[in-house]
Each structure stands twice: as C-alpha cells, then as structure tokens.
XYZ file of N, CA and C in Angstrom:
252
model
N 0.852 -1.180 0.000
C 0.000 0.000 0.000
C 0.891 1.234 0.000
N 0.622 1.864 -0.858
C 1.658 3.014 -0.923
C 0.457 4.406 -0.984
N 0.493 5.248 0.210
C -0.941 6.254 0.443
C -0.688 7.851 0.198
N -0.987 8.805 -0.299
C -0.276 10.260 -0.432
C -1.484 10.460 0.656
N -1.179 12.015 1.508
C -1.939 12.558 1.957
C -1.026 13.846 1.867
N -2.402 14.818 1.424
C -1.886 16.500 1.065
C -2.898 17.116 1.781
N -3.090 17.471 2.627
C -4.335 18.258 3.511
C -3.448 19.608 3.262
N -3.268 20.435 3.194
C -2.994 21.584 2.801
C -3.683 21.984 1.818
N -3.719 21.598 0.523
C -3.941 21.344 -0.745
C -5.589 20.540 -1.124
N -6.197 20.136 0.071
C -7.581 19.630 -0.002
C -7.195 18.539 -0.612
N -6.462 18.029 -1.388
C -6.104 16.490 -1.862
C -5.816 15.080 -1.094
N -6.363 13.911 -1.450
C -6.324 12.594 -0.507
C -5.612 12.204 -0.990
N -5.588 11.936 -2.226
C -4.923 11.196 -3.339
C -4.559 11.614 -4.693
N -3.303 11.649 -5.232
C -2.544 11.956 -6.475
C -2.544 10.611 -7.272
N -3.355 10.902 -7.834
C -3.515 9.765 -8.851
C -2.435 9.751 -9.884
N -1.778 8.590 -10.474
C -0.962 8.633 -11.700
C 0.582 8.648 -10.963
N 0.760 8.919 -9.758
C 2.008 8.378 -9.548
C 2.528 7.295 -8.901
N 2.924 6.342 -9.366
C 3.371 5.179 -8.480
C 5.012 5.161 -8.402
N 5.664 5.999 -8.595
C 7.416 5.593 -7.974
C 7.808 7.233 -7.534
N 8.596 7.465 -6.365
C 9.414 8.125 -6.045
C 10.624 8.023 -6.432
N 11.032 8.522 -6.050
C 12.890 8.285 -6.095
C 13.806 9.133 -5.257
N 14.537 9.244 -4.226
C 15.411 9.477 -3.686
C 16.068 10.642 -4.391
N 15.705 12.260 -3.503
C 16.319 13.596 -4.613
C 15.484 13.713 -5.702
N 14.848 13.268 -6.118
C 13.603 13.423 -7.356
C 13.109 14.818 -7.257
N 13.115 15.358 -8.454
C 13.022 17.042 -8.509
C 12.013 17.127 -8.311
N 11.519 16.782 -9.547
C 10.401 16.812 -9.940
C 9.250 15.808 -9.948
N 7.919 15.953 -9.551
C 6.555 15.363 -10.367
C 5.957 15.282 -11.113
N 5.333 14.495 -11.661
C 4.438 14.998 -13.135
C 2.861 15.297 -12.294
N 2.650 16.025 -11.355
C 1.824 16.704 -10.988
C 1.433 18.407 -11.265
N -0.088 18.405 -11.269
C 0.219 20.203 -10.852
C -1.444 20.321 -10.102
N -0.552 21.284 -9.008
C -1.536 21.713 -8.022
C -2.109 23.463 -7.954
N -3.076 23.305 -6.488
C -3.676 24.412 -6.867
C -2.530 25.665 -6.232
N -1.450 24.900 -5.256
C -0.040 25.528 -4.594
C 0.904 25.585 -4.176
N 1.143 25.807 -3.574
C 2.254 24.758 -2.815
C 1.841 24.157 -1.707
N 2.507 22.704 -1.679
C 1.912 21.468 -0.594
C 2.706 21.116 0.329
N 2.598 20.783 1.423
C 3.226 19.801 1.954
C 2.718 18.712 2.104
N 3.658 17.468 1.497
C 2.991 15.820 1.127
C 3.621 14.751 1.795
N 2.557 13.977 2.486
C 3.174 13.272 2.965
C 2.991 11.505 2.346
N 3.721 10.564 2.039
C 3.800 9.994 1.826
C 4.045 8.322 2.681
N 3.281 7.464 2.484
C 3.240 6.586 3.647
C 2.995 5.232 2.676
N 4.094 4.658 3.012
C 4.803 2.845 1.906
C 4.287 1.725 3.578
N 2.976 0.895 3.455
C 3.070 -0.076 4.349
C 3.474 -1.486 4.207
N 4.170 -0.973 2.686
C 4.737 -2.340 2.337
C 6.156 -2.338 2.871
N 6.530 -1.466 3.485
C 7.868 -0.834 4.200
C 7.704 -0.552 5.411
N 8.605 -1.469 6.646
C 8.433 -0.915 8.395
C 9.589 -0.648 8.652
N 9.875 0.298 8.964
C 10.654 1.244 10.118
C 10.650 0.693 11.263
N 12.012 0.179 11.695
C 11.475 -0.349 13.231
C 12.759 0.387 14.050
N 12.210 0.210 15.601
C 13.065 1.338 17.053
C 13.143 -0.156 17.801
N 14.585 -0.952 17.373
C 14.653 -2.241 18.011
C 15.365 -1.946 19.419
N 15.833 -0.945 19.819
C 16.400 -1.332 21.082
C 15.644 0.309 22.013
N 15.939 0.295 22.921
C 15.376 1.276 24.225
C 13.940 1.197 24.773
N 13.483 2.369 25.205
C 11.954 2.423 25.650
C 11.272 2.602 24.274
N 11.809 3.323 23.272
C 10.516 3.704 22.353
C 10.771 2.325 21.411
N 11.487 1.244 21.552
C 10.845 -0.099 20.418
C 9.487 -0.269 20.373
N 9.613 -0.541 18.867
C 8.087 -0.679 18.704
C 8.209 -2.324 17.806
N 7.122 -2.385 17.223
C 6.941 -3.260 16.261
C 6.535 -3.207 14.396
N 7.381 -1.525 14.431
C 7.380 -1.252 13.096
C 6.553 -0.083 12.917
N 6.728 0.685 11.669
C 5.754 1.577 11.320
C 6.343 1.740 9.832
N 4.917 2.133 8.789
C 4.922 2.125 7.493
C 5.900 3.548 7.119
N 6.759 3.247 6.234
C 7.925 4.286 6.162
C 7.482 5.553 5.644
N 7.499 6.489 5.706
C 6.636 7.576 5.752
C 7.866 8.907 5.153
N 7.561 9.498 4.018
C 8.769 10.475 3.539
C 7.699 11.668 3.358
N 8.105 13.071 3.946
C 7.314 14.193 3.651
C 7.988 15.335 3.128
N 7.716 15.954 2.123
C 8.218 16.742 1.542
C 6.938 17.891 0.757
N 8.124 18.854 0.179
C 7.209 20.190 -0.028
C 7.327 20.406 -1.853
N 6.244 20.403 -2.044
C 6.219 20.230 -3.922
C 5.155 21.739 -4.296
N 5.724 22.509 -4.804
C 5.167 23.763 -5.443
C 3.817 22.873 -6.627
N 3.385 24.189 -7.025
C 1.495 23.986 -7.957
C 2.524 23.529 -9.372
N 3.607 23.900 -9.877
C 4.239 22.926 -11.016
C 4.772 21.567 -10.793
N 4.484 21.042 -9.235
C 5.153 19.647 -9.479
C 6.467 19.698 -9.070
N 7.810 20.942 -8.484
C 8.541 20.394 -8.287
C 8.907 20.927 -6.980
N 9.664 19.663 -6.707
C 10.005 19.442 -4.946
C 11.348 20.156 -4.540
N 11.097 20.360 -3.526
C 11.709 21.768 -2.603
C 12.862 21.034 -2.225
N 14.144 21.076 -2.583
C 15.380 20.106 -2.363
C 15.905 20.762 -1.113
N 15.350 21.829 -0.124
C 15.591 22.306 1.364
C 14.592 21.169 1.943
N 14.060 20.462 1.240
C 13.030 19.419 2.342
C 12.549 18.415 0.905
N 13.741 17.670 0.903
C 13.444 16.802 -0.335
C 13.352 15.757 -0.172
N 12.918 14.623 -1.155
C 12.278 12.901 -1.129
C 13.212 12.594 -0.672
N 13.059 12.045 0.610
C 14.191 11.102 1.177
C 14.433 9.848 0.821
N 12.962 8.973 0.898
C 13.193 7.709 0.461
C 12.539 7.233 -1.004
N 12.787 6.420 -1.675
C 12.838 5.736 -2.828
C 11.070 5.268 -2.507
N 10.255 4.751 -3.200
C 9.090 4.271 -2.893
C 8.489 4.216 -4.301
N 7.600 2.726 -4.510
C 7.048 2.187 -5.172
C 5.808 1.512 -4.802
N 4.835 1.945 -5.454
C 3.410 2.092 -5.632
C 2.791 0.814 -5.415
C-alpha cells in the first residue's frame, strides 16, 4: 500500500504516480499551490529495536514540499525511494 496525503492542498490522493525516487526534482503533478505531502509505503516498516521507544514497526513515511508545477523543494526533499 503506498498512500499520499496533502491536507494543505484539499487532496487525498494523487492519482498517476506510483514511484518516487530518492532527490527526485520533480513530479508529473500540478496543483492548486504549494503542498506539503506526505507519503506513507506499508509495504515498508521502520522499526526502534532497542530502548523504551521499540516498537513493532511503522509504514515508512517520507514528507516533503512540492510547489502547484510539481517540483520538490530540495531544502526538504524525497528522502526515500518508494514504489506504488
């Protein structure tokens, strides 16, 4: 399951993209502004194996800031790689 959420932007879902990439400038999106997006892969867990905060995973989650042309703000850019 790979999920966008843009609440800034009134958007649930960006249809038509299924891959990120790591530094990826650009999207083939366009919005009504600039967003902040967050992105959430539950085919991917993040896990905190040792101290008090271990858990038992969480879906890897990359958030970043993409202007109304689609391209992403490399002061807060795609961290992780992700496929749809």
């Amino acid at each position: 399951m790979f999920s966008w959420l843009v609440p800034a932007c009134n958007h649930s879902n960006l249809e038509g993209i299924v891959s990120l990439k790591r530094n990826q400038e650009k999207i083939d999106i366009s919005l009504a502004g600039t967003c902040l997006v967050t992105v959430a892969n539950s085919n991917v867990k993040r896990y905190i194996r040792f101290g008090p905060n271990q858990n038992n995973g969480s879906s890897q989650t990359d958030i970043f800031i993409v202007d109304k042309d689609g391209k992403v703000d490399m002061n807060a850019p795609i961290i992780w790689t992700s496929t749809r």
